[in-house]
XYZ file of C-alpha atoms in Angstrom:
302
model
C -8.536 -7.276 37.627
C -10.146 -5.300 34.818
C -12.917 -2.780 35.379
C -14.743 -2.438 32.093
C -17.415 -0.282 33.710
C -14.810 2.429 34.181
C -13.491 2.307 30.607
C -13.626 5.720 28.957
C -14.505 4.921 25.363
C -12.860 8.145 24.238
C -9.536 6.590 25.319
C -9.947 4.202 22.384
C -9.168 7.117 20.040
C -5.749 7.433 21.621
C -5.247 3.677 21.552
C -6.057 3.585 17.823
C -3.831 6.553 17.036
C -0.843 4.949 18.762
C -1.597 1.575 17.156
C -1.639 3.178 13.714
C 1.370 5.446 14.042
C 3.603 3.636 16.519
C 4.909 6.806 18.177
C 3.428 9.009 20.869
C 4.423 12.224 19.098
C 2.921 11.143 15.769
C -0.275 9.976 17.459
C -0.518 13.284 19.297
C -0.031 15.265 16.094
C -2.813 13.285 14.442
C -5.186 13.965 17.322
C -4.083 17.563 17.879
C -2.814 16.986 21.426
C 0.539 16.715 23.193
C 2.221 13.327 23.261
C 1.926 13.360 27.043
C -1.851 13.343 26.653
C -1.642 10.255 24.458
C 0.550 8.550 27.026
C -1.815 9.434 29.865
C -4.965 8.320 28.048
C -3.433 5.023 26.905
C -2.229 4.371 30.447
C -5.750 5.007 31.724
C -7.164 2.526 29.228
C -4.561 -0.069 30.199
C -5.503 0.359 33.858
C -9.194 0.010 33.079
C -8.820 -3.189 31.034
C -6.159 -4.644 33.310
C -3.579 -5.364 30.578
C -0.580 -3.719 28.997
C -1.590 -2.807 25.456
C 1.788 -1.588 24.149
C 5.445 -2.392 24.566
C 8.187 0.125 23.888
C 10.745 -0.963 21.264
C 13.727 0.646 19.560
C 11.447 1.821 16.735
C 8.480 3.025 18.781
C 5.489 1.368 20.438
C 4.272 -2.094 19.427
C 0.993 -3.676 20.489
C 1.055 -6.547 22.939
C -1.141 -9.599 22.459
C -3.862 -7.867 24.461
C -3.525 -4.796 22.249
C -3.844 -6.840 19.071
C -6.950 -8.540 20.450
C -8.477 -5.180 21.326
C -7.671 -3.566 17.959
C -10.492 -5.005 15.775
C -13.078 -4.229 18.482
C -11.786 -0.670 18.822
C -11.925 -0.255 15.041
C -15.534 -1.453 14.977
C -16.474 0.984 17.739
C -14.769 3.779 15.792
C -16.569 2.837 12.579
C -19.956 2.622 14.291
C -19.409 5.992 15.955
C -18.603 7.582 12.595
C -21.734 6.046 11.060
C -23.896 7.131 13.978
C -22.815 10.754 13.776
C -22.987 10.736 9.983
C -26.572 9.481 10.049
C -27.531 12.009 12.709
C -25.893 14.907 10.902
C -27.285 17.075 8.138
C -27.182 15.040 4.912
C -25.953 18.082 3.002
C -22.812 18.374 5.118
C -19.673 17.597 3.051
C -17.821 14.399 3.835
C -14.651 15.092 5.790
C -11.870 13.345 7.671
C -8.541 11.687 7.055
C -7.956 8.690 4.793
C -4.450 7.231 4.824
C -3.439 5.155 1.810
C -0.479 2.836 1.391
C 0.683 1.659 -2.029
C 3.672 0.151 -3.761
C 6.208 2.663 -5.055
C 5.268 2.705 -8.729
C 1.524 2.261 -8.293
C 1.408 4.900 -5.595
C 3.314 7.453 -7.658
C 1.901 6.832 -11.135
C -1.579 5.418 -10.553
C -2.888 6.351 -7.114
C -1.564 9.919 -6.884
C -3.115 11.083 -10.192
C -6.405 9.544 -9.043
C -6.442 11.653 -5.896
C -6.536 15.032 -7.661
C -10.076 14.659 -9.103
C -11.164 13.003 -5.870
C -9.956 16.039 -3.897
C -11.741 18.376 -6.292
C -15.052 16.613 -5.598
C -14.512 16.034 -1.876
C -12.154 18.734 -0.561
C -13.070 17.869 3.013
C -11.377 14.473 2.795
C -7.751 14.764 3.869
C -5.562 12.343 1.928
C -2.234 10.837 2.936
C -0.221 8.424 0.797
C 2.664 6.277 1.999
C 4.619 4.395 -0.684
C 6.756 1.349 0.007
C 8.413 -1.554 -1.778
C 8.089 -3.705 1.343
C 5.329 -6.094 2.296
C 2.635 -4.004 3.949
C 1.958 -4.854 7.577
C -1.681 -5.851 7.883
C -1.564 -6.316 11.645
C -1.020 -2.832 13.010
C -3.926 -0.831 11.592
C -1.592 1.679 9.970
C -3.737 2.303 6.891
C -7.304 2.852 5.794
C -6.819 1.745 2.181
C -3.899 -0.210 0.726
C -3.070 -0.843 -2.925
C -0.749 -3.820 -3.040
C 0.188 -6.983 -4.910
C -0.271 -9.179 -1.866
C -3.735 -10.444 -0.965
C -3.826 -11.162 2.770
C -5.826 -14.080 4.095
C -7.112 -12.341 7.207
C -10.810 -12.145 8.153
C -10.531 -8.572 9.425
C -9.393 -7.315 6.014
C -11.474 -6.950 2.868
C -9.679 -7.522 -0.450
C -10.934 -6.292 -3.835
C -9.109 -6.774 -7.150
C -8.287 -3.534 -8.960
C -6.936 -5.085 -12.141
C -4.079 -7.006 -13.702
C -0.951 -5.274 -14.922
C 1.882 -6.421 -17.167
C 5.608 -6.683 -16.498
C 7.564 -6.650 -19.777
C 11.163 -6.427 -20.929
C 12.589 -3.065 -21.979
C 15.999 -1.715 -23.004
C 17.477 1.477 -24.374
C 18.029 1.736 -28.148
C 21.718 2.418 -27.512
C 22.137 -0.767 -25.495
C 20.427 -2.850 -28.173
C 22.584 -1.382 -30.957
C 25.768 -2.451 -29.193
C 24.708 -5.965 -28.213
C 23.691 -9.158 -29.936
C 20.110 -9.231 -31.238
C 17.376 -10.510 -28.927
C 15.116 -12.608 -31.123
C 14.092 -15.366 -28.721
C 14.004 -15.777 -24.926
C 17.127 -17.954 -25.157
C 19.067 -14.930 -26.454
C 18.683 -13.258 -23.054
C 21.481 -15.484 -21.732
C 23.894 -13.265 -23.687
C 22.615 -10.063 -22.116
C 22.885 -8.252 -18.812
C 19.708 -7.716 -16.861
C 18.272 -5.186 -14.411
C 16.014 -6.327 -11.557
C 15.261 -6.239 -7.840
C 17.623 -7.365 -5.087
C 15.981 -10.715 -4.460
C 17.226 -11.018 -0.873
C 15.525 -7.711 -0.014
C 12.333 -8.397 -1.945
C 9.506 -8.746 0.574
C 6.733 -9.198 -1.954
C 6.600 -12.857 -3.054
C 4.449 -11.782 -5.991
C 7.512 -10.102 -7.533
C 9.824 -13.102 -7.320
C 9.118 -13.791 -10.976
C 12.352 -13.333 -12.916
C 12.741 -17.092 -13.355
C 9.694 -16.904 -15.639
C 11.776 -14.745 -17.971
C 15.207 -16.351 -17.769
C 16.824 -19.024 -15.620
C 20.353 -18.088 -16.679
C 20.274 -14.282 -16.550
C 23.364 -12.312 -15.534
C 22.557 -9.108 -13.673
C 24.343 -5.833 -14.307
C 22.313 -3.901 -11.763
C 19.872 -4.620 -8.963
C 17.879 -2.188 -6.862
C 15.082 -2.304 -4.310
C 13.538 0.713 -6.073
C 11.717 0.268 -9.361
C 12.410 3.868 -10.413
C 16.144 3.236 -10.038
C 15.726 0.158 -12.234
C 13.981 2.263 -14.860
C 16.802 4.804 -14.883
C 19.416 2.048 -15.102
C 17.687 0.549 -18.142
C 17.332 3.974 -19.766
C 21.062 4.580 -19.159
C 21.937 1.413 -21.071
C 22.968 -0.856 -18.193
C 20.899 -3.794 -19.387
C 17.495 -5.253 -20.157
C 14.912 -4.688 -17.408
C 11.647 -6.354 -16.475
C 9.496 -3.320 -15.741
C 5.810 -2.531 -15.202
C 4.332 -1.589 -18.551
C 2.441 1.320 -16.988
C 5.817 2.731 -15.953
C 7.933 1.980 -19.015
C 5.675 1.779 -22.065
C 5.384 5.539 -22.591
C 9.014 6.348 -21.736
C 10.651 7.550 -24.985
C 14.063 6.366 -23.763
C 12.974 2.720 -23.830
C 11.869 0.176 -26.386
C 10.115 -3.161 -25.766
C 12.116 -6.385 -26.001
C 10.422 -9.662 -26.983
C 7.068 -7.956 -26.589
C 5.216 -10.759 -28.365
C 6.912 -13.561 -26.425
C 7.306 -12.584 -22.778
C 4.895 -11.047 -20.338
C 4.381 -11.556 -16.620
C 1.065 -10.439 -15.153
C 0.257 -9.562 -11.570
C -2.862 -8.185 -9.888
C -3.292 -5.048 -7.837
C -5.504 -5.540 -4.791
C -7.264 -2.915 -2.727
C -7.199 -3.851 0.954
C -9.467 -2.210 3.522
C -9.971 -3.095 7.199
C -13.450 -4.607 7.354
C -14.406 -2.270 10.186
C -13.922 0.719 7.863
C -15.917 -0.515 4.874
C -19.005 1.481 5.814
C -17.156 4.641 6.817
C -18.318 7.111 4.186
C -15.009 8.820 3.449
C -13.259 5.450 3.098
C -16.041 4.115 0.902
C -15.816 7.173 -1.370
C -12.045 6.737 -1.785
C -12.428 3.010 -2.507
C -15.109 3.456 -5.142
C -13.136 6.218 -6.824
C -9.965 4.106 -6.972
C -11.850 1.100 -8.321
C -13.333 3.186 -11.145
C -9.978 4.860 -11.832
C -8.135 1.558 -12.205
C -10.927 0.066 -14.335
C -10.769 3.012 -16.732
C -6.997 2.516 -17.082
C -6.960 -1.180 -17.932
C -5.164 -0.397 -21.206
C -2.480 1.519 -19.294
C -1.923 -1.354 -16.893
C -1.684 -3.867 -19.698
C -1.109 -2.046 -23.004
C -2.143 -3.815 -26.165
């Protein structure tokens, strides 16, 4: 039997921290308390609502069905509380608080990180964290405030905004091209070795695109990391399909079939709907949108 009248709304902070970080110690560090405090406050919330909200697994704590149902409501309460105190506070007070971003490896390193420096200069009170990954981002666990990804989720509790299209093009090292048969048409790629992802480990369906380049390619090297692919191409291991924003300005590489082959994909900015009106999140989102728009020629060079 639940007893909602005895729910301590402050316990929702501990619930959200554990939902977002998956470990008691990490949640405690985020909140500035001992992990035992997190455990005690989550247990109190579970007792009040009459349901287990987390299950312990080999990798940490995972939300139960009841926890997942509570999550969007807890996020809305959090967002409304932030707005209430922001409106009640002095308007001249600097915006502050943590914003955690998640992005794909290359975009996070080469596009998002440079964008954060001028943002920090203007809003030093906003603490910024960036997690990069080549895996499909989990949209169910509330582990991010802003995500920059190729995958657009079809979930009502998430808001998706396009940041811009980028190009994937073929590149090789001059040394490799000197030693191999000329590449004049896409059919010539059948005589060359290629560099690409490990398809069986590729979580992002948006990157399963090599068939658009060649159906008969032989691969000299595969990696789950796009920076490793870049280095393999620069070392002369083969022809690689690489993001133009990563490879175009690298002096070790030259374009291959630049006029004939290009694959385009779109970067999306994903934000939990409950956080859209949180000022620090809104500031980060608007800054990233402007940053990507100003770099359209970097994403898809002419």
